[in-house]
Each structure stands twice: as structure tokens, then as C-alpha cells.
XYZ file of C-alpha atoms in Angstrom:
490
model
C 34.328 6.168 -7.844
C 33.981 7.328 -11.470
C 35.537 3.882 -12.466
C 33.022 2.140 -10.272
C 30.143 3.855 -11.788
C 31.349 3.191 -15.323
C 31.664 -0.459 -14.576
C 28.216 -0.392 -12.994
C 26.814 1.004 -16.221
C 28.728 -1.422 -18.420
C 27.582 -4.352 -16.461
C 23.944 -3.214 -16.367
C 23.656 -2.556 -20.057
C 25.145 -6.013 -20.947
C 23.190 -8.255 -18.445
C 19.672 -9.681 -18.612
C 17.679 -8.598 -15.531
C 16.593 -11.084 -12.942
C 13.045 -10.826 -14.107
C 13.940 -11.853 -17.664
C 16.199 -14.810 -16.943
C 15.907 -18.126 -18.743
C 13.930 -20.583 -16.678
C 17.052 -22.484 -15.559
C 19.026 -19.470 -14.400
C 19.379 -18.976 -10.719
C 18.704 -15.503 -9.043
C 21.723 -13.451 -7.574
C 22.418 -13.794 -3.998
C 23.188 -10.286 -2.773
C 24.918 -11.353 0.428
C 27.596 -13.597 -1.012
C 29.963 -11.420 -3.168
C 31.540 -7.940 -2.967
C 31.165 -6.847 -6.708
C 29.039 -3.767 -7.326
C 26.563 -5.717 -9.370
C 25.992 -9.591 -9.085
C 27.030 -11.427 -12.104
C 23.680 -13.175 -12.553
C 21.274 -11.737 -11.494
C -26.533 -0.200 -9.067
C -28.004 -2.120 -11.705
C -25.297 -4.435 -11.001
C -22.846 -5.417 -13.614
C -19.670 -7.037 -12.879
C -16.750 -4.688 -13.118
C -15.430 -4.274 -16.706
C -11.967 -5.421 -17.123
C -9.602 -3.472 -19.397
C -7.038 -6.238 -19.307
C -9.133 -9.319 -19.630
C -10.166 -11.833 -16.765
C -7.891 -12.038 -13.753
C -5.749 -15.208 -13.675
C -7.272 -18.010 -11.627
C -4.306 -18.085 -9.204
C -4.272 -14.483 -8.404
C -6.609 -14.656 -5.369
C -6.883 -17.214 -2.872
C -10.227 -19.131 -2.690
C -12.848 -17.476 -0.447
C -15.663 -19.405 1.378
C -19.043 -19.092 -0.147
C -21.843 -16.811 1.058
C -24.079 -18.301 3.605
C -27.379 -17.656 1.859
C -28.712 -14.748 -0.301
C -30.269 -11.386 0.435
C -33.964 -11.796 1.365
C -35.364 -8.388 0.476
C -34.597 -5.111 -1.346
C -32.572 -2.692 0.563
C -32.762 1.135 0.850
C -30.642 3.881 2.196
C -31.072 7.589 1.325
C -32.028 7.637 -2.237
C -30.448 4.418 -3.083
C -32.593 1.231 -3.854
C -30.838 -2.082 -4.281
C -32.922 -5.065 -5.348
C -32.175 -8.314 -3.356
C -30.508 -9.972 -6.245
C -28.198 -6.988 -6.710
C -27.287 -7.022 -3.106
C -26.463 -10.745 -3.406
C -24.266 -10.129 -6.469
C -22.417 -7.296 -4.723
C -21.633 -9.451 -1.836
C -20.286 -12.187 -4.195
C -18.159 -9.722 -5.928
C -16.798 -8.287 -2.688
C -15.886 -11.592 -1.247
C -14.312 -12.717 -4.499
C -12.297 -9.731 -5.602
C -11.939 -7.463 -2.612
C -11.819 -9.323 0.547
C -8.630 -11.377 -0.134
C -6.625 -8.145 -0.011
C -7.364 -7.959 3.741
C -8.846 -11.432 4.622
C -10.085 -10.998 8.260
C -12.706 -13.458 9.413
C -16.297 -12.155 9.345
C -19.727 -13.432 8.829
C -20.651 -14.537 5.422
C -24.404 -14.203 5.860
C -25.871 -11.081 4.122
C -28.949 -11.006 6.570
C -26.677 -11.402 9.524
C -24.473 -8.536 8.481
C -27.352 -6.353 7.753
C -28.893 -7.027 11.261
C -25.626 -6.403 13.120
C -24.183 -3.387 11.205
C -25.843 -1.209 8.545
C -22.341 0.499 8.066
C -20.682 -2.855 7.165
C -23.562 -3.858 4.952
C -23.461 -0.812 2.992
C -19.775 -0.420 2.861
C -19.542 -3.821 1.191
C -22.100 -2.803 -1.286
C -20.310 0.431 -2.136
C -16.775 -1.191 -2.420
C -18.136 -3.845 -4.885
C -20.040 -1.374 -6.879
C -18.681 0.069 -10.252
C -16.759 3.350 -9.991
C -19.512 5.198 -11.505
C -21.903 4.034 -8.712
C -19.640 4.458 -5.687
C -20.112 8.100 -5.044
C -23.746 7.973 -4.436
C -23.067 5.793 -1.338
C -20.583 8.313 0.254
C -23.022 10.560 2.022
C -25.123 7.845 3.693
C -22.067 5.848 4.662
C -20.395 8.804 6.253
C -23.473 9.314 8.264
C -23.399 5.785 9.515
C -19.672 5.869 10.279
C -20.289 9.059 12.194
C -22.304 7.137 14.659
C -19.000 5.606 15.842
C -18.075 8.957 17.364
C -21.299 8.906 19.555
C -20.520 6.969 22.755
C -24.241 6.435 23.518
C -24.652 4.437 20.414
C -21.840 2.128 20.915
C -19.598 0.308 18.487
C -18.935 -3.277 17.612
C -16.514 -5.406 15.765
C -18.486 -4.927 12.427
C -18.172 -1.251 12.624
C -14.399 -1.740 12.948
C -14.487 -3.947 9.860
C -16.482 -1.509 7.917
C -13.999 1.341 8.598
C -11.004 -0.900 7.666
C -12.675 -1.698 4.304
C -13.100 2.080 3.723
C -9.396 2.660 4.267
C -8.521 0.019 1.866
C -11.118 1.290 -0.850
C -11.654 4.970 -0.066
C -14.286 7.099 -1.964
C -12.992 9.132 -4.679
C -11.051 12.146 -3.500
C -9.162 15.019 -5.291
C -6.477 15.773 -2.556
C -5.419 14.691 0.895
C -7.800 17.010 2.629
C -10.717 15.151 1.428
C -9.394 11.732 2.006
C -10.440 10.337 5.449
C -8.469 7.145 5.389
C -5.779 8.035 7.827
C -8.412 9.460 10.303
C -10.557 6.396 9.708
C -7.712 4.047 10.514
C -7.165 5.776 13.825
C -10.855 5.538 14.696
C -10.851 1.781 13.906
C -7.876 1.349 16.125
C -9.358 3.320 19.090
C -12.730 1.327 18.689
C -10.774 -1.922 18.666
C -8.925 -1.031 21.953
C -12.267 0.141 23.649
C -13.893 -3.145 22.877
C -10.891 -5.256 23.644
C -10.049 -6.640 20.202
C -6.264 -6.424 21.203
C -6.893 -9.064 23.767
C -9.114 -11.364 21.726
C -8.868 -14.309 23.969
C -9.488 -12.675 27.312
C -12.552 -11.286 29.071
C -11.548 -8.118 30.850
C -14.759 -6.410 30.836
C -14.040 -4.342 27.688
C -17.287 -2.838 26.589
C -18.949 -3.602 29.934
C -21.998 -5.846 29.325
C -22.092 -5.751 25.469
C -22.026 -8.780 23.272
C -18.425 -8.039 22.100
C -16.990 -10.460 24.611
C -19.065 -13.137 23.110
C -17.942 -12.541 19.501
C -16.054 -15.368 18.092
C -12.388 -15.209 19.099
C -11.359 -15.671 15.549
C -13.178 -12.685 14.252
C -11.800 -10.584 17.173
C -8.276 -11.644 16.573
C -8.185 -11.297 12.747
C -9.880 -7.946 12.808
C -7.298 -6.560 15.282
C -4.475 -7.969 12.923
C -6.255 -6.129 10.085
C -6.202 -2.918 12.081
C -2.337 -3.438 12.450
C -1.819 -3.853 8.695
C -4.084 -0.892 7.774
C -2.386 1.343 10.311
C 0.960 0.538 8.806
C -0.237 1.182 5.273
C -1.712 4.450 6.220
C 1.464 5.567 8.267
C 3.740 4.512 5.425
C 1.755 6.500 2.971
C 2.228 9.688 5.059
C 5.763 8.937 6.420
C 4.725 9.096 10.048
C 5.094 6.588 12.823
C 2.571 3.648 12.990
C -0.115 3.794 15.675
C -0.479 0.200 16.613
C 2.231 -1.365 18.891
C 3.149 -4.983 18.030
C 2.989 -6.444 21.557
C 3.355 -10.147 22.395
C -0.337 -10.745 22.011
C -0.295 -9.295 18.503
C 2.849 -11.052 17.408
C 1.736 -14.423 18.802
C -1.515 -14.116 16.811
C 0.441 -14.134 13.502
C 0.919 -17.965 14.147
C -2.603 -18.730 15.473
C -4.374 -21.461 13.628
C -7.403 -19.373 13.207
C -5.479 -16.864 11.168
C -5.341 -17.469 7.320
C -1.890 -17.937 5.786
C -2.469 -14.992 3.705
C -3.375 -12.668 6.514
C -0.343 -14.051 8.463
C 2.130 -13.092 5.667
C 0.681 -9.638 5.391
C 1.064 -9.132 9.149
C 4.833 -10.407 9.101
C 5.540 -8.049 6.314
C 3.830 -5.086 8.165
C 5.700 -5.801 11.338
C 9.085 -5.693 9.608
C 8.120 -2.544 7.694
C 7.199 -0.784 11.025
C 10.335 -1.883 12.750
C 12.680 -0.977 9.781
C 11.128 2.442 9.103
C 11.195 3.287 12.736
C 14.846 2.252 13.296
C 15.948 4.199 10.154
C 13.660 7.217 10.098
C 12.470 7.970 13.622
C 15.393 7.065 16.000
C 18.107 9.400 14.829
C 19.490 12.078 17.100
C 18.124 15.019 15.231
C 14.882 16.711 14.671
C 14.081 14.808 11.451
C 14.697 11.487 13.200
C 16.706 10.169 10.299
C 19.724 7.920 11.239
C 23.079 9.384 10.104
C 24.220 7.955 6.624
C 26.818 5.320 7.698
C 24.612 3.830 10.351
C 21.631 4.068 8.046
C 23.387 1.853 5.320
C 24.350 -0.624 7.916
C 20.768 -0.935 9.157
C 19.455 -1.095 5.626
C 21.708 -4.102 5.092
C 20.492 -5.861 8.305
C 16.889 -5.265 7.500
C 17.405 -6.344 3.886
C 18.670 -9.583 5.062
C 15.611 -9.899 7.383
C 13.335 -9.269 4.385
C 15.093 -11.881 2.614
C 14.866 -14.325 5.352
C 11.173 -13.567 5.802
C 10.428 -14.340 2.090
C 12.458 -17.497 1.995
C 10.996 -18.946 5.165
C 7.397 -17.692 5.075
C 6.412 -17.466 1.413
C 9.015 -18.519 -1.078
C 6.112 -18.720 -3.808
C 3.920 -15.788 -2.744
C 0.446 -14.964 -4.240
C 0.409 -11.718 -6.271
C -1.189 -10.047 -3.323
C 1.541 -10.890 -0.902
C 4.281 -10.324 -3.475
C 3.249 -6.711 -4.330
C 2.775 -5.963 -0.575
C 6.175 -7.340 0.106
C 7.830 -5.475 -2.700
C 6.182 -2.248 -1.776
C 7.511 -2.550 1.894
C 10.891 -3.463 0.903
C 11.184 -0.503 -1.589
C 10.597 1.706 1.342
C 13.559 0.209 3.079
C 15.878 0.600 0.076
C 14.643 4.278 -0.418
C 16.452 5.359 2.708
C 19.782 5.027 0.791
C 18.346 7.574 -1.791
C 18.557 10.487 0.587
C 20.938 13.101 -0.737
C 23.257 12.847 2.255
C 24.270 9.309 1.442
C 27.722 9.164 -0.375
C 28.001 6.934 -3.423
C 29.936 3.663 -2.565
C 30.095 0.098 -3.574
C 27.785 -0.746 -0.692
C 25.092 1.819 -1.703
C 25.376 0.871 -5.449
C 24.447 -2.659 -4.268
C 21.380 -1.422 -2.437
C 20.382 0.734 -5.324
C 20.768 -2.312 -7.691
C 18.290 -4.318 -5.429
C 15.904 -1.378 -5.301
C 15.882 -1.225 -9.188
C 15.226 -4.883 -9.375
C 12.316 -4.834 -6.764
C 10.689 -1.611 -8.432
C 10.834 -3.380 -11.762
C 9.421 -6.530 -10.509
C 6.481 -4.649 -8.747
C 5.573 -2.819 -11.760
C 5.659 -6.058 -13.895
C 3.478 -8.014 -11.468
C 1.071 -5.176 -10.855
C 0.687 -4.135 -14.487
C -0.575 -7.641 -15.370
C -3.665 -6.798 -13.294
C -6.675 -4.525 -13.946
C -5.538 -1.685 -11.575
C -9.111 -0.432 -11.462
C -9.963 -3.460 -9.320
C -7.279 -3.291 -6.775
C -7.097 -1.355 -3.416
C -5.804 2.144 -3.548
C -2.576 1.209 -1.773
C -1.606 -1.068 -4.797
C -2.001 1.682 -7.305
C 0.122 3.989 -4.963
C 2.772 1.221 -4.932
C 3.014 1.092 -8.631
C 3.397 4.948 -8.653
C 5.968 4.780 -5.920
C 8.076 2.143 -7.742
C 8.089 4.405 -10.788
C 9.139 7.420 -8.736
C 11.963 5.444 -7.194
C 13.216 4.371 -10.641
C 13.128 7.988 -11.652
C 15.171 8.988 -8.682
C 17.771 6.351 -9.423
C 17.981 7.463 -12.976
C 18.377 11.153 -12.139
C 20.234 10.984 -8.940
C 24.064 10.891 -8.312
C 24.374 7.312 -9.623
C 23.526 8.595 -13.172
C 21.973 5.260 -13.918
C 20.996 5.292 -17.639
C 19.080 2.153 -18.361
C 16.533 1.266 -20.986
C 14.815 -1.083 -18.404
C 14.207 1.895 -16.195
C 12.614 4.097 -18.780
C 10.540 1.050 -20.097
C 9.126 0.379 -16.635
C 8.475 4.069 -15.723
C 6.418 4.239 -19.005
C 4.727 0.856 -18.240
C 3.698 2.098 -14.840
C 2.387 5.208 -16.380
C 0.361 3.310 -18.959
C -1.045 0.857 -16.436
C -2.142 3.716 -14.095
C -3.633 5.810 -16.938
C -5.829 2.930 -17.939
C -7.179 2.498 -14.538
C -10.194 4.351 -13.100
C -9.976 6.838 -10.168
C -7.086 8.957 -9.336
C -4.968 10.204 -12.442
C -1.764 8.654 -11.368
C -0.586 8.311 -14.931
C -0.844 11.955 -15.627
C 1.127 12.708 -12.631
C 3.839 10.367 -13.508
C 4.045 11.860 -17.037
C 4.464 15.349 -15.565
C 7.097 14.722 -12.846
C 9.272 12.176 -14.763
C 9.405 14.052 -18.011
C 13.048 14.411 -19.317
C 12.318 18.061 -19.913
C 12.176 18.638 -16.029
C 15.544 17.012 -15.264
C 17.168 20.148 -14.059
C 14.322 21.095 -11.648
C 14.444 17.596 -10.167
C 18.279 17.721 -9.632
C 18.024 21.068 -8.005
C 15.128 20.135 -5.716
C 16.390 16.649 -4.851
C 19.900 18.089 -3.948
C 18.324 20.310 -1.091
C 19.949 18.778 2.060
C 17.670 20.976 4.282
C 14.402 19.478 2.792
C 11.743 19.069 5.444
C 10.842 15.826 3.659
C 13.783 14.154 5.413
C 11.489 13.502 8.279
C 8.945 11.627 6.046
C 10.538 8.165 6.354
C 9.959 6.109 3.286
C 7.477 8.526 1.916
C 10.024 11.284 1.318
C 10.204 10.363 -2.342
C 6.560 11.283 -2.995
C 6.967 14.482 -1.135
C 10.179 15.459 -3.027
C 8.354 14.918 -6.243
C 5.422 17.086 -5.142
C 7.938 19.791 -4.391
C 9.288 19.203 -7.980
C 5.880 19.786 -9.427
C 5.396 23.038 -7.207
C 8.737 24.218 -8.434
C 7.764 23.528 -12.172
C 4.459 25.400 -11.579
C 6.333 28.402 -10.133
C 8.635 28.473 -13.118
C 5.499 28.733 -15.492
C 6.155 25.306 -17.014
C 3.059 24.793 -19.315
C 0.746 21.834 -18.347
C -2.582 20.596 -19.316
C -5.553 22.226 -17.642
C -5.996 19.254 -15.194
C -2.887 20.265 -13.421
C -3.408 24.029 -12.969
C -5.438 24.008 -9.749
C -2.914 23.437 -6.883
C -5.679 22.411 -4.564
C -6.894 19.575 -6.692
C -3.627 18.211 -8.097
C -3.515 14.405 -8.566
C -0.116 14.159 -6.808
C -1.691 15.400 -3.582
C -3.472 11.963 -3.405
C -0.084 10.331 -2.582
C 0.655 12.139 0.640
């Protein structure tokens, strides 16, 4: 095995990565050969951009608004002029909605009449980071109405909650982030009003107007619930809550579902299937499948991810590509558990994980990460942690490309507003902390084995805790264990 690893390092140091190939070079096919490494391989202003304007091809086109806001709007101590509201809605549908493109009304006045929660969530989501916190109290009060059966709920309430899950208010630790709970509430409301059966009238919601809501809106909102539930479950390393039955799966190909939303659904479905098969169906308390079967399943699902990309989106948008790479990294991560022996098969998987992590960081770092959903920033951090695990794990993969992209992720995240991901990465990936990482990651009794694809994040959290106990000096921002930035990734 030492010979194999030496050959691996030699080939890696001498080759050009797939992301830096000449235009005429073909990408490697991981399913053809047996070598370890393939031979080729408020007062409204538009958000400020730290990296310049977004490329015109980044986001798919969105239908225009149907009319402008007719009057100033108030909630709590917030006053928005009509022109400001119109600008906020324009920003939301241009920059935010494409990340979860369910069908919805494009009329500001119609949304205001049907759901104050959805109206104000859109205003908050499109507002600058400095203005968003003032919306939190009033909006939480509006969302709380969903828990009162006497007030009823509608599809617009579900949409408001889903947007909040994608663009949560600022939080300091997992205890203060309501995204996972909100995702469950959105799912339960959707079931109670029959969104999971968008084409049928089965008296869901009694005599409310929900049965008369456009089928396209009902269908795509339920699909959005499925995607958000998968994102939130993956973030915490727990089973997803929404079951992919025939009705949901057939909706992926419905003509009323946008291509972008369909692609996200296909990725989420394969992510749920693979993480459950690998991390929840083992004959042990952790649910993790034993190593040899795990590697076989990783190869099976890896082929399915390849087929999905080739057949559905050979030239994906940046939104779809980042989502796809993030999901496939979770699959590869199951080979990084410390009970998996080093072999030619696992080295091939680790190589692909390295390629995907590098590509994700490259694509995402070209964007202004202050303008993307929380899960995108977390995906960049996850990719960097995976690269660090590869570097410091039993594979001993010393690679300038890995170091460069860990640093690149750190810089991109440090430049973004909100959670201090960059400082977290700087702390846990420091070469000075190598011994602590190796000791912690080698614990085969770690409870994080039950955390599916999220175990990497939890392992690095434990590294940080061990460093804290060892009195390793840190900046003052990291001294309060109840408010550490790394807790945001749970």
C-alpha cells in the first residue's frame, strides 16, 4: 500500500487537474480504468458587490413583476415607501428566487393581500444585511400564526417559511437558528392543505380556497418543500422528512415545473436515497453500513450521480452545479470515515472527492458570497473541510492544489457578510493543529458516525473543542463556546 500511495502522490504532483485542462482535453472517466488516478483527468440600495457584477449567465431569467406597489407599507417600527417595496421585490425575483424557483404570484399587491408573512419575508430577504435584523421580530410574529389552527394557513405561508429556511435571519449558533424547525412546519402545513396531492381534490383544508389555488403553484411549492427538507436534513446529518412517493417523483417531469427546479429535485432525491442507504440502514446503532458494503454502494451511487448529470444537465447553471457538487461531496465523504481501509478503490473515490471539492470552491468563489443562500456558503466551507480531511487523513495527500483551495475558500468566506466561516476555517485547518485533528479523527467510537454526510463538520467541531481544552490561544471571537461560528454549521 505504501507503494500505491507513493505512486498516487507522484502522479498527483505531476498532472494538471481537470479544472485546469487545456480546452481540447477530455475529462477522465472514472469508470473505465483500474489505475489509482486517471491519467487525464430600508432606504433601499442594491446590494453592494465585493467581486463586481454577477455574470449575466449565472441566473436563469425570471418573469417580470406584475405591477408595482401602490402604497407605503408598515409593520412594527418599519416603514417602507412604495417605491422601495417595488425595488425589494425586483431584487428578490432577480437574485434570490432562482435558487428555489417555485411558482408564485408576481403581483406585489396580490401577495400583500393574501399573505403578510410572504410579503414581509420577501422584503427582508432582499434587504441589505444591515437592514435585515429589524424585520426579524415582526416576521417571527407572523410565522407564529401558522401554529394557531383557528387562523388557518395557506400556500403563501408555506412559501414564506421556505424562503426563510434558505435565507435565515442572522444567528450565532444552532440554538438560535429556526431553519430546521421551520422546514418541518412548512412540510406539515403543506400536508394539511394537500399540496402533496396537487392535482386532486380530497377535501384537504375543508372549504378553504386552497383547493382552487393554481395546480402549478401547489405542485412546485411541494417540490420546494422536498428540496428544503433535504438541505436541512443534510446539514444536520439526520434522515429527511419528506418521502419521495410516486406523486412527487412524477412531478419532476411535469410541464408546469421549471427545468431548474426539476434539476434541483432530481439531485435532492438522489442525495436522500444515497445518504439513507449509506448512513441509516446499517445493522448497528449508528446506522452506518459496514466498510466493504459502503464502498460498493458509494460506487453505485457515484455512477448514478454521473448518469444524472450527463442525462439531465450536461451544461448546468452555476446554481445547479454548486448544488450537485455539494450533494456528491456528501456521498464521497462516507469513504472518509476512519474505519475504511486504504485501497486502490478508496483512493479513486478520494481523488474524485478532491476534484469535486476544488471545482465547487472555484465556481462559488467567483460569486459574491454575501448574495447567496446560507447553504451555498456552508457548501464552500464543507468542501474546504473535506479537502483538509483528505490532506491530514491516512492518505497523506500533500498537494499544493488542496492548500490553495482551502485558502481560497477561507478568503471568499471571509469577504462575505454574516457568519464568520472564514475565521472558522482558519482555526480548524491551521497546520499547527494537525496533531489534534489526527487524534480526534482517529476515534472510532466517535458519536458523529451517526451523522451521515455531516459527520465531517461535527468532527471539526470536536477538534475545535479539544483545542480549546488544550488552551490553544485564539482571537477573542472564538472564546465564547456558546457563540462559536462553527456551531452555525450543525
